[in-house]
Short mmCIF file of C-alpha atoms and ligand atoms in Angstrom, two decimals:
data_model
loop_
_atom_site.label_atom_id
_atom_site.label_comp_id
_atom_site.label_asym_id
_atom_site.label_seq_id
_atom_site.Cartn_x
_atom_site.Cartn_y
_atom_site.Cartn_z
CA MET M 1 116.18 53.34 126.75
CA ILE M 2 113.62 54.07 123.78
CA GLY M 3 114.69 57.83 122.80
CA LYS M 4 118.00 56.58 123.13
CA THR M 5 117.40 53.73 120.62
CA GLY M 6 115.77 55.72 118.51
CA LEU M 7 118.32 58.90 118.34
CA ARG M 8 120.44 56.00 116.95
CA ILE M 9 118.86 54.45 114.31
CA LEU M 10 118.04 58.04 112.65
CA VAL M 11 122.21 58.51 112.58
CA ILE M 12 122.89 55.28 111.27
CA THR M 13 120.78 56.07 108.42
CA TRP M 14 121.84 59.77 108.01
CA VAL M 15 125.58 58.00 107.81
CA LEU M 16 123.75 55.02 105.29
CA PHE M 17 123.03 58.13 102.79
CA VAL M 18 125.34 60.61 103.34
CA VAL M 19 127.70 57.14 102.16
CA ALA M 20 125.31 56.27 99.43
CA ALA M 21 124.58 59.55 98.27
CA PRO M 22 127.83 60.40 96.04
CA ASP M 23 127.00 56.88 93.73
CA ALA M 24 123.77 58.33 92.98
CA SER M 25 124.17 61.44 91.65
CA ALA M 26 127.26 60.80 89.47
CA GLN M 27 130.14 63.70 88.74
CA ARG M 28 128.17 67.05 89.46
CA THR M 29 129.68 69.55 91.73
CA SER M 30 127.69 69.58 95.08
CA ILE M 31 126.92 72.20 96.65
CA LYS M 32 126.02 73.56 100.10
CA PRO M 33 124.09 76.91 100.93
CA GLY M 34 126.55 79.16 103.41
CA ILE M 35 124.97 79.92 107.03
CA ASN M 36 122.38 81.80 107.21
CA SER M 37 120.62 83.19 110.46
CA PHE M 38 116.94 83.60 108.78
CA SER M 39 114.61 81.87 107.96
CA PRO M 40 113.30 80.29 104.31
CA GLN M 41 109.38 81.93 105.06
CA GLN M 42 112.27 85.38 106.12
CA ASP M 43 113.48 85.11 102.62
CA ILE M 44 110.21 85.25 101.76
CA GLN M 45 109.03 87.96 103.33
CA LEU M 46 111.90 90.39 102.99
CA GLY M 47 111.80 89.74 99.35
CA ARG M 48 107.41 90.02 99.04
CA HIS M 49 108.83 93.22 100.75
CA ALA M 50 111.37 94.30 99.23
CA ALA M 51 109.71 93.63 95.59
CA ALA M 52 106.91 95.68 96.21
CA GLU M 53 109.74 99.08 96.73
CA VAL M 54 111.45 98.00 94.17
CA GLU M 55 107.88 97.80 91.28
CA GLN M 56 107.00 101.16 93.43
CA LYS M 57 111.04 103.05 92.20
CA LEU M 58 112.25 101.30 90.00
CA PRO M 59 110.61 101.47 86.25
CA MET M 60 109.18 98.99 84.94
CA CYS M 61 108.47 97.23 81.64
CA ASN M 62 104.51 96.80 82.10
CA ASP M 63 104.50 94.26 79.17
CA PRO M 64 102.80 91.12 80.08
CA LYS M 65 103.98 89.42 76.95
CA VAL M 66 107.20 89.79 78.58
CA ASP M 67 106.71 89.00 81.61
CA ALA M 68 104.34 85.30 80.82
CA TYR M 69 107.18 84.93 79.11
CA LEU M 70 109.76 84.94 81.43
CA THR M 71 107.87 83.47 83.58
CA LYS M 72 107.53 80.35 80.89
CA VAL M 73 111.24 79.63 80.89
CA GLY M 74 111.59 80.55 84.72
CA GLN M 75 108.73 77.89 85.77
CA ARG M 76 110.90 75.39 82.94
CA LEU M 77 114.38 76.39 84.83
CA VAL M 78 112.83 76.04 89.02
CA GLU M 79 111.10 72.22 88.00
CA HIS M 80 115.03 71.48 87.77
CA LEU M 81 116.01 73.48 91.32
CA ASN M 82 117.06 71.79 94.07
CA THR M 83 115.43 74.37 96.27
CA ARG M 84 115.73 71.89 99.09
CA GLY M 85 111.84 71.66 99.72
CA ILE M 86 111.08 75.64 100.32
CA ASP M 87 108.64 76.32 97.77
CA TYR M 88 109.06 79.55 96.53
CA PRO M 89 105.95 81.65 95.49
CA TRP M 90 108.60 82.76 92.64
CA GLU M 91 107.44 85.98 89.93
CA PHE M 92 109.43 87.05 87.26
CA HIS M 93 109.65 90.99 85.80
CA CYS M 94 110.47 93.47 83.59
CA VAL M 95 112.37 95.72 84.32
CA ASN M 96 112.12 98.48 81.83
CA ASP M 97 116.43 99.45 82.12
CA LYS M 98 119.11 99.42 79.34
CA ALA M 99 121.66 98.46 82.15
CA ILE M 100 122.47 94.75 81.48
CA ASN M 101 121.91 93.29 84.94
CA ALA M 102 119.27 90.74 86.65
CA PHE M 103 118.52 90.41 89.71
CA ALA M 104 116.53 88.08 92.27
CA LEU M 105 115.94 88.89 95.70
CA PRO M 106 115.59 86.62 98.40
CA GLY M 107 112.30 84.71 98.53
CA GLY M 108 111.92 84.33 94.69
CA PHE M 109 111.83 87.83 93.08
CA VAL M 110 113.04 87.73 89.62
CA PHE M 111 113.98 90.81 87.88
CA ILE M 112 114.92 90.77 84.48
CA ASN M 113 116.55 94.20 82.72
CA ARG M 114 115.00 94.37 79.44
CA GLY M 115 119.41 95.24 78.76
CA ALA M 116 119.41 91.33 79.84
CA ILE M 117 116.75 90.93 76.93
CA GLU M 118 118.67 92.84 74.02
CA ALA M 119 121.94 91.44 75.26
CA ALA M 120 121.13 88.11 75.28
CA ASP M 121 121.47 85.79 71.94
CA SER M 122 119.34 83.45 72.24
CA GLU M 123 116.33 81.89 74.32
CA ALA M 124 119.71 79.41 76.31
CA GLN M 125 121.55 82.47 76.80
CA LEU M 126 118.55 84.64 79.03
CA ALA M 127 118.24 81.61 80.22
CA GLY M 128 121.70 81.75 81.74
CA VAL M 129 121.51 84.47 83.03
CA MET M 130 117.81 83.68 85.02
CA ALA M 131 119.54 79.66 86.39
CA HIS M 132 122.04 81.81 87.79
CA GLU M 133 119.62 84.15 89.66
CA LEU M 134 117.42 81.23 90.92
CA SER M 135 120.32 79.71 91.94
CA HIS M 136 120.86 82.29 94.56
CA VAL M 137 117.65 82.26 95.50
CA ALA M 138 117.88 78.84 95.74
CA LEU M 139 121.65 78.78 98.03
CA ARG M 140 119.90 81.23 100.29
CA HIS M 141 122.74 84.29 99.25
CA GLY M 142 120.89 87.30 99.92
CA THR M 143 120.47 86.78 104.01
CA ASN M 144 123.72 84.95 103.54
CA GLN M 145 125.63 87.75 103.21
CA ALA M 146 123.15 89.55 105.83
CA THR M 147 124.17 86.70 108.09
CA LYS M 148 127.93 87.18 107.45
CA ALA M 149 127.06 91.29 107.70
CA GLN M 150 125.39 90.81 110.81
CA TYR M 151 127.88 88.63 112.21
CA ALA M 152 130.89 91.16 111.56
CA GLN M 153 128.40 94.47 111.79
CA LEU M 154 127.26 93.54 115.34
CA GLY M 155 130.14 92.68 117.20
CA ALA M 156 131.67 95.33 116.11
CA GLY M 157 128.91 98.75 116.31
CA ILE M 158 125.84 99.09 118.19
CA MET M 159 123.05 101.40 115.84
CA GLY M 160 125.29 100.57 112.35
CA ALA M 161 123.92 97.39 112.52
CA ALA M 162 120.02 97.55 111.38
CA GLY M 163 121.67 100.50 108.31
CA SER M 164 124.44 97.89 107.25
CA LEU M 165 121.67 95.24 107.66
CA PHE M 166 118.93 97.16 105.00
CA GLY M 167 120.94 99.42 103.09
CA GLY M 168 124.57 100.10 102.53
CA ALA M 169 126.04 101.83 99.54
CA ALA M 170 123.46 101.29 96.52
CA GLY M 171 123.27 97.99 94.79
CA ALA M 172 123.80 98.72 91.19
CA ALA M 173 119.92 97.88 90.86
CA ALA M 174 118.85 99.86 93.42
CA ALA M 175 121.36 103.31 92.14
CA GLY M 176 119.05 106.06 92.60
CA ALA M 177 116.12 103.72 94.27
CA GLY M 178 116.63 105.01 97.16
CA ASN M 179 117.22 101.32 98.39
CA LEU M 180 115.68 100.87 102.32
CA THR M 181 115.46 96.95 102.15
CA PHE M 182 117.53 95.60 99.06
CA GLY M 183 120.77 97.07 99.44
CA SER M 184 124.82 96.39 99.02
CA VAL M 185 123.91 93.24 101.22
CA LEU M 186 121.55 91.19 100.19
CA LEU M 187 123.09 92.07 96.09
CA HIS M 188 126.23 92.41 96.84
CA TYR M 189 127.29 88.91 96.30
CA SER M 190 130.96 86.95 97.15
CA ARG M 191 132.75 85.78 94.47
CA GLY M 192 132.64 82.24 96.25
CA ALA M 193 128.41 82.92 95.57
CA GLU M 194 128.97 84.27 92.22
CA THR M 195 131.24 80.66 91.53
CA GLN M 196 128.16 78.49 93.06
CA ALA M 197 125.43 80.13 91.22
CA ASP M 198 127.05 79.86 88.29
CA VAL M 199 127.33 75.88 88.66
CA MET M 200 124.56 75.22 90.08
CA GLY M 201 123.08 77.33 87.30
CA THR M 202 124.87 75.16 84.37
CA GLN M 203 123.40 72.19 86.54
CA VAL M 204 120.01 73.98 85.52
CA LEU M 205 120.55 74.76 82.39
CA TYR M 206 121.41 71.37 81.33
CA ASP M 207 118.97 69.49 83.62
CA SER M 208 116.42 71.92 81.74
CA GLY M 209 117.36 70.52 78.37
CA TYR M 210 119.07 74.10 77.20
CA ASP M 211 122.46 73.83 75.54
CA PRO M 212 124.92 74.83 78.83
CA ARG M 213 127.73 76.25 76.88
CA ALA M 214 124.63 79.26 76.55
CA MET M 215 125.95 80.82 80.48
CA ALA M 216 129.43 80.99 79.32
CA ALA M 217 128.72 82.71 76.28
CA PHE M 218 126.31 85.46 78.21
CA PHE M 219 129.47 86.08 80.19
CA GLU M 220 131.88 86.19 76.65
CA ASN M 221 129.76 88.78 75.00
CA LEU M 222 130.00 90.49 79.01
CA ASN M 223 133.38 90.79 78.86
CA ALA M 224 132.74 91.77 75.34
CA SER M 225 130.95 94.67 75.75
CA ALA M 226 133.00 95.11 78.54
CA GLU M 227 136.22 96.37 77.05
CA SER M 228 134.45 98.70 74.64
CA LYS M 229 131.21 100.26 77.04
CA GLY M 230 133.05 99.22 80.06
CA PRO M 231 131.98 97.03 82.70
CA PRO M 232 127.85 96.12 82.54
CA GLU M 233 125.75 97.22 85.86
CA PHE M 234 126.06 92.65 85.84
CA PHE M 235 129.29 92.64 87.13
CA SER M 236 128.75 95.46 90.42
CA ASP M 237 125.73 93.09 91.55
CA HIS M 238 127.29 89.95 90.53
CA PRO M 239 131.06 90.26 90.83
CA ASN M 240 133.55 88.09 87.91
CA PRO M 241 134.84 85.59 89.84
CA ASP M 242 137.41 84.42 88.71
CA HIS M 243 137.27 81.62 85.67
CA ARG M 244 134.51 81.99 85.71
CA ILE M 245 134.11 80.94 82.20
CA GLU M 246 136.43 77.60 82.47
CA ARG M 247 134.16 76.57 85.82
CA VAL M 248 131.41 76.86 83.88
CA GLU M 249 133.16 74.37 81.44
CA THR M 250 134.63 72.53 84.19
CA GLU M 251 130.89 71.93 85.66
CA ILE M 252 129.81 70.72 81.55
CA ARG M 253 132.23 68.38 81.76
CA LYS M 254 131.50 66.64 84.53
CA LEU M 255 127.58 66.32 83.60
CA GLY M 256 129.04 64.86 80.32
CA GLY M 257 129.02 66.94 77.93
CA VAL M 258 126.46 68.99 75.89
CA PRO M 259 124.03 66.77 75.50
CA GLU M 260 122.49 66.18 72.14
CA GLY M 261 119.38 67.75 71.00
CA ALA M 262 120.15 70.83 73.65
CA GLN M 263 117.82 73.23 72.96
CA LYS M 264 119.91 76.85 71.76
CA ASP M 265 117.20 79.61 70.76
CA SER M 266 113.45 79.74 70.05
CA ALA M 267 110.72 81.50 67.30
CA GLU M 268 109.71 82.93 70.40
CA PHE M 269 112.79 84.55 72.49
CA GLU M 270 113.42 85.96 68.87
CA ALA M 271 109.57 87.68 68.61
CA ILE M 272 109.94 88.98 72.90
CA LYS M 273 113.46 90.67 71.44
CA ARG M 274 111.38 92.78 69.18
CA GLU M 275 108.59 93.91 71.77
CA VAL M 276 111.17 94.83 74.42
CA ALA M 277 112.97 96.19 71.61
CA ALA M 278 109.60 98.05 70.91
CA LEU M 279 109.32 99.43 74.47
CA PRO M 280 108.97 103.09 74.94
CA ALA M 281 112.26 104.55 76.52
CA PRO M 282 113.21 103.72 80.38
CA SER M 283 111.35 106.87 82.03
CA LYS M 284 112.83 108.61 84.64
CA ALA M 285 113.05 106.69 88.24
CA LYS M 286 109.75 107.33 90.06
CA PRO M 287 109.32 109.61 93.13
CA VAL M 288 109.05 107.98 95.90
CA ARG M 289 105.10 108.52 97.84
CA PRO M 290 105.32 105.82 100.58
CA ALA M 291 102.16 103.96 100.65
CA GLY M 292 99.51 104.84 103.67
CA SER M 293 101.36 107.63 105.09
CA LYS M 294 99.14 108.81 108.08
CA SER M 295 100.76 112.40 109.38
CA GLY M 296 101.87 112.11 112.86
CA GLY M 297 104.06 115.20 113.62
CA LEU M 298 106.71 113.58 110.95
CA GLY M 299 106.43 115.02 108.00
CA ALA M 300 106.61 112.41 104.91
CA ILE M 301 107.11 109.70 106.93
CA PRO M 302 104.88 106.76 107.56
CA ARG M 303 104.69 105.91 111.53
CA PRO M 304 104.85 101.58 112.39
CA GLU M 305 101.30 100.39 113.12
CA SER M 306 101.06 100.04 116.62
CA PRO M 307 102.51 97.29 118.13
CA SER M 308 99.96 94.14 118.58
CA GLU M 309 98.66 93.11 121.20
CA SER M 310 100.09 89.08 120.78
CA SER M 311 103.20 88.14 121.28
CA GLU M 312 105.80 86.31 120.24
CA TYR M 313 109.09 84.59 122.09
CA LEU M 314 112.22 85.31 121.60
CA ARG M 315 115.57 83.03 123.39
CA TYR M 316 118.69 84.84 122.48
CA GLY M 317 122.07 83.93 124.63
CA LYS M 318 120.57 83.00 127.99
CA ALA M 319 117.10 85.41 127.72
CA THR M 320 113.94 84.61 126.86
CA ILE M 321 112.11 87.29 125.93
CA ALA M 322 108.23 88.55 124.69
CA TYR M 323 107.81 91.38 121.90
CA PRO M 324 104.77 91.98 119.71
CA ALA M 325 103.52 89.59 117.48
CA ASN M 326 103.87 92.06 114.12
CA TRP M 327 107.23 92.90 114.24
CA LYS M 328 110.10 91.22 112.26
CA ARG M 329 113.04 90.33 113.67
CA TYR M 330 116.68 90.24 112.77
CA GLY M 331 119.98 88.92 113.52
CA LYS M 332 121.98 86.03 115.11
CA LYS M 333 121.95 84.25 118.26
CA ASN M 334 123.00 86.97 120.77
CA ASP M 335 122.15 90.01 118.77
CA VAL M 336 118.94 91.41 117.74
CA VAL M 337 117.17 93.87 116.47
CA LEU M 338 113.04 94.10 116.25
CA VAL M 339 111.40 96.24 114.52
CA PRO M 340 108.08 97.71 113.40
CA SER M 341 106.90 97.30 109.45
CA GLY M 342 108.38 101.13 108.74
CA GLY M 343 110.03 101.10 111.82
CA VAL M 344 113.66 101.09 109.08
CA ILE M 345 113.89 104.36 107.76
CA ASP M 346 115.96 105.54 104.01
CA SER M 347 118.90 107.95 104.89
CA GLY M 348 118.47 109.57 102.10
CA ASN M 349 121.92 108.38 101.06
CA GLY M 350 120.65 104.62 100.42
CA GLN M 351 121.70 103.68 104.58
CA GLY M 352 118.49 102.22 106.27
CA VAL M 353 118.86 103.52 110.19
CA LEU M 354 116.37 102.47 113.00
CA GLY M 355 113.14 104.94 113.42
CA TRP M 356 110.98 102.75 115.46
CA GLY M 357 112.42 99.64 117.48
CA VAL M 358 114.68 97.55 119.91
CA ILE M 359 118.33 96.69 119.93
CA ALA M 360 119.36 93.94 121.84
CA GLY M 361 122.45 92.24 122.66
CA ILE M 362 124.60 90.99 125.12
CA ALA M 363 128.07 93.23 126.21
CA ASN M 364 131.23 92.73 128.36
CA ARG M 365 130.92 89.20 128.31
CA LYS M 366 133.29 88.36 130.78
CA GLU M 367 131.37 89.90 133.92
CA LYS M 368 128.79 87.43 135.06
CA ASN M 369 128.08 88.70 138.48
CA PRO M 370 124.28 90.42 138.65
CA ASN M 371 125.01 91.59 141.33
CA SER M 372 128.13 94.07 140.75
CA GLY M 373 126.76 97.12 140.94
CA GLU M 374 130.04 98.61 139.57
CA ALA M 375 130.65 96.40 136.96
CA LEU M 376 127.18 96.96 136.14
CA ARG M 377 127.67 100.50 136.01
CA ASN M 378 130.98 100.70 134.49
CA GLY M 379 129.78 98.56 131.87
CA THR M 380 125.99 101.22 131.19
CA GLN M 381 129.07 103.72 130.55
CA SER M 382 130.95 102.21 128.12
CA LEU M 383 127.85 100.56 126.33
CA ILE M 384 126.72 104.71 126.44
CA ALA M 385 130.11 105.46 125.18
CA SER M 386 130.33 103.78 122.79
CA LEU M 387 126.87 105.22 120.93
CA GLN M 388 127.48 108.47 121.10
CA LYS M 389 131.08 107.30 119.45
CA GLU M 390 128.13 105.69 116.68
CA ASN M 391 125.72 108.62 117.07
CA ASP M 392 126.96 112.63 117.16
CA ALA M 393 123.86 113.65 118.58
CA MET M 394 123.36 111.48 121.14
CA GLU M 395 123.05 112.85 124.80
CA VAL M 396 122.39 111.54 127.90
CA ASP M 397 118.63 113.17 129.60
CA LYS M 398 118.26 110.87 132.56
CA GLY M 399 119.63 108.62 134.27
CA PRO M 400 121.20 105.61 135.20
CA SER M 401 119.34 104.97 137.60
CA ASP M 402 118.58 101.77 139.31
CA PHE M 403 116.04 100.35 137.66
CA THR M 404 115.06 95.82 138.12
CA VAL M 405 115.05 93.52 134.92
CA ALA M 406 114.41 89.56 136.00
CA GLY M 407 114.56 90.62 139.62
CA LEU M 408 118.25 92.01 138.82
CA PRO M 409 119.33 94.91 139.32
CA ALA M 410 119.43 96.83 136.22
CA LEU M 411 119.61 100.31 135.19
CA SER M 412 117.46 102.37 132.95
CA THR M 413 119.14 105.67 131.51
CA TYR M 414 116.91 108.49 128.87
CA LEU M 415 119.01 109.46 126.19
CA HIS M 416 117.84 111.31 122.88
CA ASN M 417 119.39 111.33 119.28
CA ASP M 418 118.14 113.55 115.90
CA SER M 419 115.59 110.68 114.55
CA PRO M 420 116.24 109.70 111.61
CA ALA M 421 111.64 110.53 110.43
CA GLY M 422 112.91 113.84 111.65
CA GLY M 423 112.91 115.70 114.89
CA THR M 424 113.98 113.79 118.18
CA GLU M 425 114.34 110.54 119.26
CA THR M 426 114.22 109.50 122.18
CA ASP M 427 116.46 106.13 122.79
CA TRP M 428 115.80 104.51 126.46
CA LEU M 429 118.48 102.04 127.38
CA VAL M 430 118.56 99.19 129.98
CA THR M 431 120.75 97.09 131.19
CA VAL M 432 121.45 94.28 133.68
CA ILE M 433 124.55 91.82 134.24
CA GLY M 434 123.06 87.72 132.94
CA PRO M 435 124.60 84.59 132.59
CA GLN M 436 126.77 85.40 129.92
CA GLY M 437 127.74 89.35 130.68
CA LEU M 438 125.62 92.56 129.69
CA TYR M 439 122.56 92.44 128.58
CA TYR M 440 120.86 95.63 126.82
CA TYR M 441 118.04 97.27 125.04
CA VAL M 442 118.23 100.43 123.18
CA PHE M 443 114.40 101.21 122.53
CA VAL M 444 114.03 104.10 119.93
CA SER M 445 111.29 106.02 118.35
CA PRO M 446 111.01 109.08 117.85
CA GLU M 447 110.21 111.35 120.81
CA SER M 448 106.60 112.55 119.41
CA ASP M 449 105.47 109.04 119.08
CA PHE M 450 107.21 107.65 122.03
CA PRO M 451 104.54 107.84 124.28
CA ARG M 452 102.48 104.74 122.10
CA PHE M 453 105.28 103.02 121.67
CA LYS M 454 106.37 103.29 125.11
CA PRO M 455 103.85 100.42 126.61
CA ALA M 456 104.93 97.90 124.31
CA PHE M 457 108.64 99.09 125.60
CA GLU M 458 107.99 97.71 129.03
CA ASN M 459 106.41 94.86 128.59
CA ILE M 460 109.95 93.80 126.52
CA VAL M 461 111.07 94.56 129.40
CA ASN M 462 108.94 92.98 131.86
CA SER M 463 108.99 89.82 129.82
CA VAL M 464 112.84 88.99 130.24
CA GLN M 465 113.92 85.93 131.90
CA PHE M 466 117.12 84.19 132.35
CA GLN M 467 118.06 80.70 132.31
CA THR M 468 119.50 80.41 135.73
CA LYS M 469 122.02 77.30 134.54
ZN1 LIG R 501 125.28 86.21 90.82
#
């Protein structure tokens, strides 16, 4: 009874809040983030990891004066940004690249090309670009994209899943840099996301005391430069939505017009622009040398650290599994990829490929009888066929042979494939019919490193539990 009453009070308060909200927030457009299977903490982790890679691979301005100025403008905007209570570790860096572009990684790692600073006519225009980027972070558009990609990919392919999550065709910001974690998925926004970032960015600009028209003015500059020099790089990361400029102007009207005394420029901006113009020419992309590389018969690819003893728990579908606490987890409700740090390898064409880790999912959802040996065998065979379709070099070595998972009849199959780390890869496939269909686990490691990971793989299999109702 107490629980029920408490619940009711909560619901009523919430309804009142929703009803009251529009009065409190004038005319401005309210913007909601899209679906996201990542936690804000994962945004920060993913962004931090990718930012370290960006700094290693892209030529940075390395000018403390410029970075300090970007940080100052950025922090002024952040104060007026609705992050929904999330405290992001904001960082702002100048990239020594003359292409007009800027990008923000999930979690608040913002990179502004010198080309964007040079193309801005005023501090307000630069602040406009930055407010747009900050809005992508606050609305978590990067991992929203990744979430949508997972929904699309994990349903269709299996081995392709990790690849599509981590890379895909190189994003413009990462062109030529051999991107791994910050490819087209994290940075290639939809036009809907662009409009959201424009509208929210206009609000942030307005609230921070900048002339909000600067947002539209910067895009007009880009459009003008596109006519003479071709589309700027900015538009490949931030595709132009229809009526971009009109939408910004509409929002300014909703906000009540341009406030008197709104700031357009500053002497500091003009000084920074001169500072940037005097920077040395961009150097060629740095050679890629993985840090902390250990040799392990795998050439230049560093081996991931060994699985930790402590575990994290994961519920998906109607299963619970435990996995090493130092692994990362990606995926949606019913399809997950568990990866040790460094377990995804750059295939060399901007695509990230799973080298070490586990893909867990549910296939053949019609079959729910755990004791149907025939369904288990057929389901496993068609899964193997689809794995082989995605992986030309994949062949069965051993099995399927009888196995047990969570006390239910299961099958164990060993396959091999070409490893993205070089040499041969061992793929251990375990299948079992659980409450929602054929549960499968594909354990992946280079053959030479398989013994080191096998105990962790076995622990995962042994930890599988199904909810019975
Ligand atoms: Zn954008």
